[in-house]
mmCIF file of C-alpha atoms and ligand atoms in Angstrom:
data_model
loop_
_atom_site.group_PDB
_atom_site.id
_atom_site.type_symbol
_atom_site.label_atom_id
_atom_site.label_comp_id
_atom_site.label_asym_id
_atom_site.label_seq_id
_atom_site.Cartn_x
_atom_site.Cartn_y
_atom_site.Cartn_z
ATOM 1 C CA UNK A 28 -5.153 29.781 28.914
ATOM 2 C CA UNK A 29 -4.228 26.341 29.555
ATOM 3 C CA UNK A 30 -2.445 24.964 26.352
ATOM 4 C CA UNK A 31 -1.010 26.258 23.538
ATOM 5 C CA UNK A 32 -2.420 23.384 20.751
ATOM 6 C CA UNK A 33 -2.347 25.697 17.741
ATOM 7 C CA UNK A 34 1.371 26.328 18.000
ATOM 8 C CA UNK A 35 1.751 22.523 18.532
ATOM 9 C CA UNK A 36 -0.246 21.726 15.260
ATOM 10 C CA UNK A 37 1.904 24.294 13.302
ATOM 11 C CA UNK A 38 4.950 22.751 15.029
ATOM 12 C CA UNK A 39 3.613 18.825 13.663
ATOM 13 C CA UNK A 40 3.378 20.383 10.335
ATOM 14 C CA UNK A 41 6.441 21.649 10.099
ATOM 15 C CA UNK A 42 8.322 19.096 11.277
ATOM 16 C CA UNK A 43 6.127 16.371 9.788
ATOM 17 C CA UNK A 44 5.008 17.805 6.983
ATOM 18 C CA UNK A 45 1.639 17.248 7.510
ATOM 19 C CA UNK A 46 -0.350 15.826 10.577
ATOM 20 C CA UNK A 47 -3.093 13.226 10.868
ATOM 21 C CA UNK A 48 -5.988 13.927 12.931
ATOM 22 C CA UNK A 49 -8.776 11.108 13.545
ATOM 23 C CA UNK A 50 -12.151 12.494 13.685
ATOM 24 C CA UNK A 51 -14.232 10.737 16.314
ATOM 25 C CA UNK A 52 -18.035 11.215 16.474
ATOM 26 C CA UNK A 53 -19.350 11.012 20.499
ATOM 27 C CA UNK A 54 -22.491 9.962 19.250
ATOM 28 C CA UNK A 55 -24.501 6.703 19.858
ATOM 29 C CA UNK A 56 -23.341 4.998 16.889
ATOM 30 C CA UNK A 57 -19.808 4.839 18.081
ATOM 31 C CA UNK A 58 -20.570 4.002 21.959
ATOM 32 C CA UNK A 59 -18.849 0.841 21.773
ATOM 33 C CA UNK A 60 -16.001 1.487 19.537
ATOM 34 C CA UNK A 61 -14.628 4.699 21.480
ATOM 35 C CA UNK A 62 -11.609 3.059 23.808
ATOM 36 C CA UNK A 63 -10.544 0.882 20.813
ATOM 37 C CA UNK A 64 -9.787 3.570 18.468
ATOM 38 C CA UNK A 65 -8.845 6.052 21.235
ATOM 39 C CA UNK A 66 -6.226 3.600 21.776
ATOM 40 C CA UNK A 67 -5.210 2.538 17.939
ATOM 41 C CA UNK A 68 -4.722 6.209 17.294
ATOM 42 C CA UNK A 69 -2.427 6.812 20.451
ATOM 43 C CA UNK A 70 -0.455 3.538 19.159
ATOM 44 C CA UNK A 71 -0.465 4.751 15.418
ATOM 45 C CA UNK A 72 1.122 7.717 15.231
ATOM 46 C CA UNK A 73 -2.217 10.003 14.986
ATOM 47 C CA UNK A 74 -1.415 13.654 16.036
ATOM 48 C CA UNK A 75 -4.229 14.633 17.439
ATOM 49 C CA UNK A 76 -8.309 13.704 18.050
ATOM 50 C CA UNK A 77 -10.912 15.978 16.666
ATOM 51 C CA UNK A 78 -14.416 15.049 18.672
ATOM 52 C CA UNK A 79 -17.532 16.374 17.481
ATOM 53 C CA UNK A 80 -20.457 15.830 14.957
ATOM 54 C CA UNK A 81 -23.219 17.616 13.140
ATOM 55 C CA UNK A 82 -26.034 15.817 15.585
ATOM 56 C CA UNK A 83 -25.917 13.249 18.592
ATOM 57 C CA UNK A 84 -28.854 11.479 19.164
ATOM 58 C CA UNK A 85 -28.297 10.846 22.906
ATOM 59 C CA UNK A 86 -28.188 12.628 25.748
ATOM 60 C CA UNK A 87 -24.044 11.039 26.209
ATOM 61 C CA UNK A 88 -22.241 13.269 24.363
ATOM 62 C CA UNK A 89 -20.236 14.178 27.571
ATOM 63 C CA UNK A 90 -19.700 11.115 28.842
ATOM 64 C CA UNK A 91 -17.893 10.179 25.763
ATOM 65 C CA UNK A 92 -15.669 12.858 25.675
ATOM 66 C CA UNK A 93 -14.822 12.166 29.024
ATOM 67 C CA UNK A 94 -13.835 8.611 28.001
ATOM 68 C CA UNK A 95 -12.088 9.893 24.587
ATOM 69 C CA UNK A 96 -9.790 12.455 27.233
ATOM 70 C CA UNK A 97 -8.992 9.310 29.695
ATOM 71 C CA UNK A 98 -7.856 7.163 27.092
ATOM 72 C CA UNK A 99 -5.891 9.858 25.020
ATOM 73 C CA UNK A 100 -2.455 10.173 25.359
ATOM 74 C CA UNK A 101 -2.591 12.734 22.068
ATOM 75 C CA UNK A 102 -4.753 16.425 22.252
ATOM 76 C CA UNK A 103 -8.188 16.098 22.100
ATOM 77 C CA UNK A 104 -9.828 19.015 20.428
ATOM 78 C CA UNK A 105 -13.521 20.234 20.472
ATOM 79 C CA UNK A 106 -14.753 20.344 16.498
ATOM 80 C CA UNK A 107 -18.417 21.245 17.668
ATOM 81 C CA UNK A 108 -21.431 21.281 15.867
ATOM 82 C CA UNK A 109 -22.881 23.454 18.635
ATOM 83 C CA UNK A 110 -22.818 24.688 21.506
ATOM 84 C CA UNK A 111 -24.404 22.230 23.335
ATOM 85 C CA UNK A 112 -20.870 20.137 23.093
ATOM 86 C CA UNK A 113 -18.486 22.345 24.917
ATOM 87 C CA UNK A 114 -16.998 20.576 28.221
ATOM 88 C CA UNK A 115 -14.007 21.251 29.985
ATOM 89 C CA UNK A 116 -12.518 17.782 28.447
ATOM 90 C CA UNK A 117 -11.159 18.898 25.722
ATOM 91 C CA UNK A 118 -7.479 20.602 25.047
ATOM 92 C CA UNK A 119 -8.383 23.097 22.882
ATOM 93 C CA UNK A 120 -11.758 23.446 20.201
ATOM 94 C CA UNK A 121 -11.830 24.636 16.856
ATOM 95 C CA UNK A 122 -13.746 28.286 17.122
ATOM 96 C CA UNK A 123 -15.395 27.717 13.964
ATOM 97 C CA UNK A 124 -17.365 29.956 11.527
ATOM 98 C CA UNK A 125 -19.526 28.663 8.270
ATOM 99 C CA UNK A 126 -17.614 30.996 6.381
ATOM 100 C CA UNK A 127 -19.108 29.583 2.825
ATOM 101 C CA UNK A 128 -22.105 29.848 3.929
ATOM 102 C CA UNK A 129 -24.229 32.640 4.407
ATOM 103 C CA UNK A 130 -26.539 31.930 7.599
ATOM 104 C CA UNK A 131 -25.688 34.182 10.165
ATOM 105 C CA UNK A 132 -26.517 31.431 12.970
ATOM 106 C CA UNK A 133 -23.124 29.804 11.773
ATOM 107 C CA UNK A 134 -21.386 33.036 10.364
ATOM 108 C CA UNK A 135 -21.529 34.294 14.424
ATOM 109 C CA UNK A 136 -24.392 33.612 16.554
ATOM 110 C CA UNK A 137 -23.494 30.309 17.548
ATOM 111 C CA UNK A 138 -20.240 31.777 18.317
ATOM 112 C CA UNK A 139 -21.892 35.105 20.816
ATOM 113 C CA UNK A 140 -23.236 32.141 22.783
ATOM 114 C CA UNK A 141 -20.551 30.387 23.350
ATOM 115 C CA UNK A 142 -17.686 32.376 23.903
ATOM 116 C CA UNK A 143 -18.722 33.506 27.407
ATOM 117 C CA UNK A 144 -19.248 29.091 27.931
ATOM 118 C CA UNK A 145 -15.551 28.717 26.361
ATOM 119 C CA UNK A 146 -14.039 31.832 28.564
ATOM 120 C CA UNK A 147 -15.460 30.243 31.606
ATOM 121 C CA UNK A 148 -14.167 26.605 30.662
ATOM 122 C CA UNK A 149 -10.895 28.244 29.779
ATOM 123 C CA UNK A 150 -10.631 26.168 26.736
ATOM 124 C CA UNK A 151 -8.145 27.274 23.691
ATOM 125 C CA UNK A 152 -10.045 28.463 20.864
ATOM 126 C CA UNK A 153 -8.219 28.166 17.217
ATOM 127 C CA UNK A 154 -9.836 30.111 15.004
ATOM 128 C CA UNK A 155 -10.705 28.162 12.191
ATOM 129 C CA UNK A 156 -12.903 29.580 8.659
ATOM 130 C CA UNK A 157 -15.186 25.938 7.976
ATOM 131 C CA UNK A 158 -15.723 25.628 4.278
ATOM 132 C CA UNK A 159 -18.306 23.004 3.440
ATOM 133 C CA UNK A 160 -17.704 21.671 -0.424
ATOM 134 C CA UNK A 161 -20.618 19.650 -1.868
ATOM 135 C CA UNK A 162 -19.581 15.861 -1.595
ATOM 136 C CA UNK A 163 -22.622 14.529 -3.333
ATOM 137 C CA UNK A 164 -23.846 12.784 -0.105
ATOM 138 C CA UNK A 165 -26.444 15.455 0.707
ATOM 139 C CA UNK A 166 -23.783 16.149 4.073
ATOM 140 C CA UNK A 167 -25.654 16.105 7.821
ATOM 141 C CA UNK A 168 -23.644 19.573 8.033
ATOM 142 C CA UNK A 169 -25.663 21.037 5.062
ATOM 143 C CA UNK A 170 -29.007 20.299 6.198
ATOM 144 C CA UNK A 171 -28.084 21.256 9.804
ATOM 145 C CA UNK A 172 -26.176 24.468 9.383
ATOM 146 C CA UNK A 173 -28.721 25.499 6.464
ATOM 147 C CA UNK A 174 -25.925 26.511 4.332
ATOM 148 C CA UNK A 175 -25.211 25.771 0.472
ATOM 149 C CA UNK A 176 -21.726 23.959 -0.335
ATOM 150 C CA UNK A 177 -19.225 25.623 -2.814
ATOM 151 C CA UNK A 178 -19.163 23.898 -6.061
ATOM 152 C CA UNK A 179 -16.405 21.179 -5.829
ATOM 153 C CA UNK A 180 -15.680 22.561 -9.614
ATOM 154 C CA UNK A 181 -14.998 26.014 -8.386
ATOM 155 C CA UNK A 182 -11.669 26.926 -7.033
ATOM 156 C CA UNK A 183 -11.850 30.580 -7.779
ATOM 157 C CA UNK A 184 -15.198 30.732 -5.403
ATOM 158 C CA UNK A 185 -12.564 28.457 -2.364
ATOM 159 C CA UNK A 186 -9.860 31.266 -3.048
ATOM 160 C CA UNK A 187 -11.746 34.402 -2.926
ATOM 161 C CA UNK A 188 -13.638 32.199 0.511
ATOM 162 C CA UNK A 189 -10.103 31.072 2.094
ATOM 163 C CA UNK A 190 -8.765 35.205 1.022
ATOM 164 C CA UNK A 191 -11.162 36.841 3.079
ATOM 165 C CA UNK A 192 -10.200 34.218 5.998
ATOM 166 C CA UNK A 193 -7.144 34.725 6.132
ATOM 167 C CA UNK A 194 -7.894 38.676 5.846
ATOM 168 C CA UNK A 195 -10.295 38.344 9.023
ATOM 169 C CA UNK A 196 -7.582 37.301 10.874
ATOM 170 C CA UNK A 197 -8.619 33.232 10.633
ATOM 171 C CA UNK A 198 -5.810 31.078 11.965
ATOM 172 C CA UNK A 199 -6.722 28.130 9.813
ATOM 173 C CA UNK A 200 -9.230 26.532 7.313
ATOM 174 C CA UNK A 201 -10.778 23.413 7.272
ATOM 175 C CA UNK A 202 -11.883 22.015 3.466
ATOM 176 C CA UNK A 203 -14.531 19.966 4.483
ATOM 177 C CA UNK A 204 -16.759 18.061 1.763
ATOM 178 C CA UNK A 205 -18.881 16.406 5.022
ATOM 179 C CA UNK A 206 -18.771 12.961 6.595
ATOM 180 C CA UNK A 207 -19.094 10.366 4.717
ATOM 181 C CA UNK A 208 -18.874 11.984 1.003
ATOM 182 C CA UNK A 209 -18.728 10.331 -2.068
ATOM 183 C CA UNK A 210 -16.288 12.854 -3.609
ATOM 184 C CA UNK A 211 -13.521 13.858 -1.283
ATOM 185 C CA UNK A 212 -11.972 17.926 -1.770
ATOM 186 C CA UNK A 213 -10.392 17.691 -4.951
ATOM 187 C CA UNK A 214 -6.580 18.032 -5.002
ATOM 188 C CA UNK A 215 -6.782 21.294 -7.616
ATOM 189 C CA UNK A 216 -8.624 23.114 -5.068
ATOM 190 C CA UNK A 217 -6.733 22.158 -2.143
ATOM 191 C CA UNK A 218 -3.647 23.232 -4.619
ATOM 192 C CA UNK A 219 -4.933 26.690 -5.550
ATOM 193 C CA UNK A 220 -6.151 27.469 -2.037
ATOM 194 C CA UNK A 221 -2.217 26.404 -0.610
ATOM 195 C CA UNK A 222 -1.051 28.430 -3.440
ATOM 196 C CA UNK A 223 -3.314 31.793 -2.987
ATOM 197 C CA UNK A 224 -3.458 31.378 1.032
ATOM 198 C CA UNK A 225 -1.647 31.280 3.833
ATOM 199 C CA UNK A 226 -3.879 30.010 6.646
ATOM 200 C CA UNK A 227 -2.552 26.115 7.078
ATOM 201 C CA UNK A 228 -5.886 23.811 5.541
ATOM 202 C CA UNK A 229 -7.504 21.480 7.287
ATOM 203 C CA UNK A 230 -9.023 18.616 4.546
ATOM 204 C CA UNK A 231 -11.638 15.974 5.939
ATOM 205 C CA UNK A 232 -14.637 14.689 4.474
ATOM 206 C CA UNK A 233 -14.802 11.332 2.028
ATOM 207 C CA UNK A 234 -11.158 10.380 2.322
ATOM 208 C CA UNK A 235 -10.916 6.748 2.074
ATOM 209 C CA UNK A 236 -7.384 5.898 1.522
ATOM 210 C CA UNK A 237 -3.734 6.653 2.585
ATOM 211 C CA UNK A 238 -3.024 7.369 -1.212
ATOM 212 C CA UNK A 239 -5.594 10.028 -1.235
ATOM 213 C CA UNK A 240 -4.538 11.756 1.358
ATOM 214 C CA UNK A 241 -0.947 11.855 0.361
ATOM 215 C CA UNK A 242 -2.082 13.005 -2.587
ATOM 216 C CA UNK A 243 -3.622 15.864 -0.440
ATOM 217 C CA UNK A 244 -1.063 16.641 1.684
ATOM 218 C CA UNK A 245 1.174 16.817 -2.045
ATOM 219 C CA UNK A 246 -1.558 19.762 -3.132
ATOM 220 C CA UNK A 247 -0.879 21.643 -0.095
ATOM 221 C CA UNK A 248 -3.392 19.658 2.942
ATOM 222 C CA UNK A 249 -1.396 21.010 5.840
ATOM 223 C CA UNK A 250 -3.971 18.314 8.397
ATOM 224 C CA UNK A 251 -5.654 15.478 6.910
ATOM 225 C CA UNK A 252 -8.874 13.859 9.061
ATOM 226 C CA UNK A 253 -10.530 10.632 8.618
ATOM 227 C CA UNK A 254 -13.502 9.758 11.087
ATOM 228 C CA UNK A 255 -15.560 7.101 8.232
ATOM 229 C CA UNK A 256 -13.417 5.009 6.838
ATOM 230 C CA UNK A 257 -12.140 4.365 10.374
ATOM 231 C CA UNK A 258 -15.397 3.643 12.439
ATOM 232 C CA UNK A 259 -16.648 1.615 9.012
ATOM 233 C CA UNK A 260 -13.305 -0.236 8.972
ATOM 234 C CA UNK A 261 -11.703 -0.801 12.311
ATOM 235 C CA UNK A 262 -8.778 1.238 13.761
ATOM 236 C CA UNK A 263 -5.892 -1.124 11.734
ATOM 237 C CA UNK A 264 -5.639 1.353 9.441
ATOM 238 C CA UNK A 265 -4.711 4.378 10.955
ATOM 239 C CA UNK A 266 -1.241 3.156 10.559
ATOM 240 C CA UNK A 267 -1.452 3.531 6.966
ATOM 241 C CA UNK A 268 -2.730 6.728 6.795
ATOM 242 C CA UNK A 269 -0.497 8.130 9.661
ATOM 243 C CA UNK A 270 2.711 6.638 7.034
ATOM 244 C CA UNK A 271 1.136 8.023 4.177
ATOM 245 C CA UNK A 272 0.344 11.631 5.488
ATOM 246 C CA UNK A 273 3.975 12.256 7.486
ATOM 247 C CA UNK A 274 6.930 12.963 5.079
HETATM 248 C C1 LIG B 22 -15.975 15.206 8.751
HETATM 249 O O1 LIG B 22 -13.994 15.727 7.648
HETATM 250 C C2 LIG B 22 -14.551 14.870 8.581
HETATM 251 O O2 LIG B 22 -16.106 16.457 9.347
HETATM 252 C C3 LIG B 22 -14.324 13.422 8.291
HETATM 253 O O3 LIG B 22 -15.060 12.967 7.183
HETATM 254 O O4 LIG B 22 -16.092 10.886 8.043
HETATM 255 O O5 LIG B 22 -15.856 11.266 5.573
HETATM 256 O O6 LIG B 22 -13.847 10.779 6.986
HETATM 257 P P1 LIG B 22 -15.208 11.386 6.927
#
């Protein structure tokens, strides 16, 4: 194994309080914009890069990860809707499984084919439970991984979820209420999960601004990731959320 990124999340967390991870898409749609934020992240005090999405719709998927690497001087770590976007680019990937939903594609099949692919890259895998929470924006991850989002009003259904992560040996959770939502993970949840779980959380999806994801990282976030508001609004703002999110 090549790197040890988990441990150096945990150790950003704990001697942050919280880390900021920007959440960049290697799809068409961001083709021009990669080096730019690549860059504004490395300047602004980001932690680390998540790189993935739900669907590309080009065959340069690759290529862009290659670029995100070269211009990184922070980890860049694999948060795959498939498969089909392992390389050997990354630092380390999130080994993810739909764990509120109840397709067994996402649950582990996805996962059988690609762990012999991520043994041969010799690419970290993190274990990491991926709870989708409906956002109201009808997420690209719902329709793709065929999977029905925990009530946003339900904290006892997150718990008894994030419980049986953390009792299947998960390493951390990711609250996600999909890209682009109109309703971002509610702090109560994020506070009852903290209070009931010990896995670190992971909260992305809909968070627009540096107060809301202090407020967040107050409930309990232990990693906070923005990919919208930053390709919709240029990289200036990273700044502010980096400020906001680190104690
Ligand atoms: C999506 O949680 C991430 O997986 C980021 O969501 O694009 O809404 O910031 P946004």
């Amino acid at each position: 194994m090549k790197s040890d990124i988990y441990q150096s999340l945990l150790n950003i967390r704990d001697q942050k309080g919280a880390g900021y991870i920007v959440l960049i898409d290697p799809d068409q749609k961001n083709d021009s914009t990669i080096e730019a934020h690549v860059t504004a992240a490395n300047e602004a005090g980001v932690d680390a890069l998540f790189v993935g999405g739900s669907l590309m719709m080009d065959s340069k998927c690759h290529e862009r990860v290659a670029r995100i690497k070269a211009a990184s001087t922070i980890p860049v770590i694999s948060f795959p809707g498939g498969l089909n976007q392992l390389n050997n680019y990354y630092d380390a990937m999130l080994f993810m499984s739909v764990i509120s939903g109840r397709n067994p594609h996402y649950l582990i099949g996805e996962q059988v084919l690609a762990a012999p692919v991520i043994k041969d890259l010799d690419i970290e895998p993190i274990p990491t439970g991926y709870m989708l929470f409906d956002g109201g924006a009808n997420s690209t991850v719902e329709f793709m991984s065929h999977t029905k989002p925990i009530p946003m009003n339900r904290s006892d259904i997150a718990v008894a979820h994030g419980l049986a992560g953390q009792y299947l040996g998960l390493k951390m959770l990711y609250l996600e209420a999909g890209s682009g939502a109109k309703t971002a993970v509610p702090v109560q949840i994020i506070s009852a999960m903290a209070k009931a779980v010990e896995c670190p959380l992971i909260v992305g999806g809909g968070i627009r601004s540096p107060e809301a994801a202090q407020e967040r990282v107050e409930a309990g976030a232990s990693f906070i990731v923005t990919g919208t508001i930053i390709e919709n609004n240029g990289s200036a703002i990273m700044k502010e959320f980096s400020d906001a999110i680190h104690q």
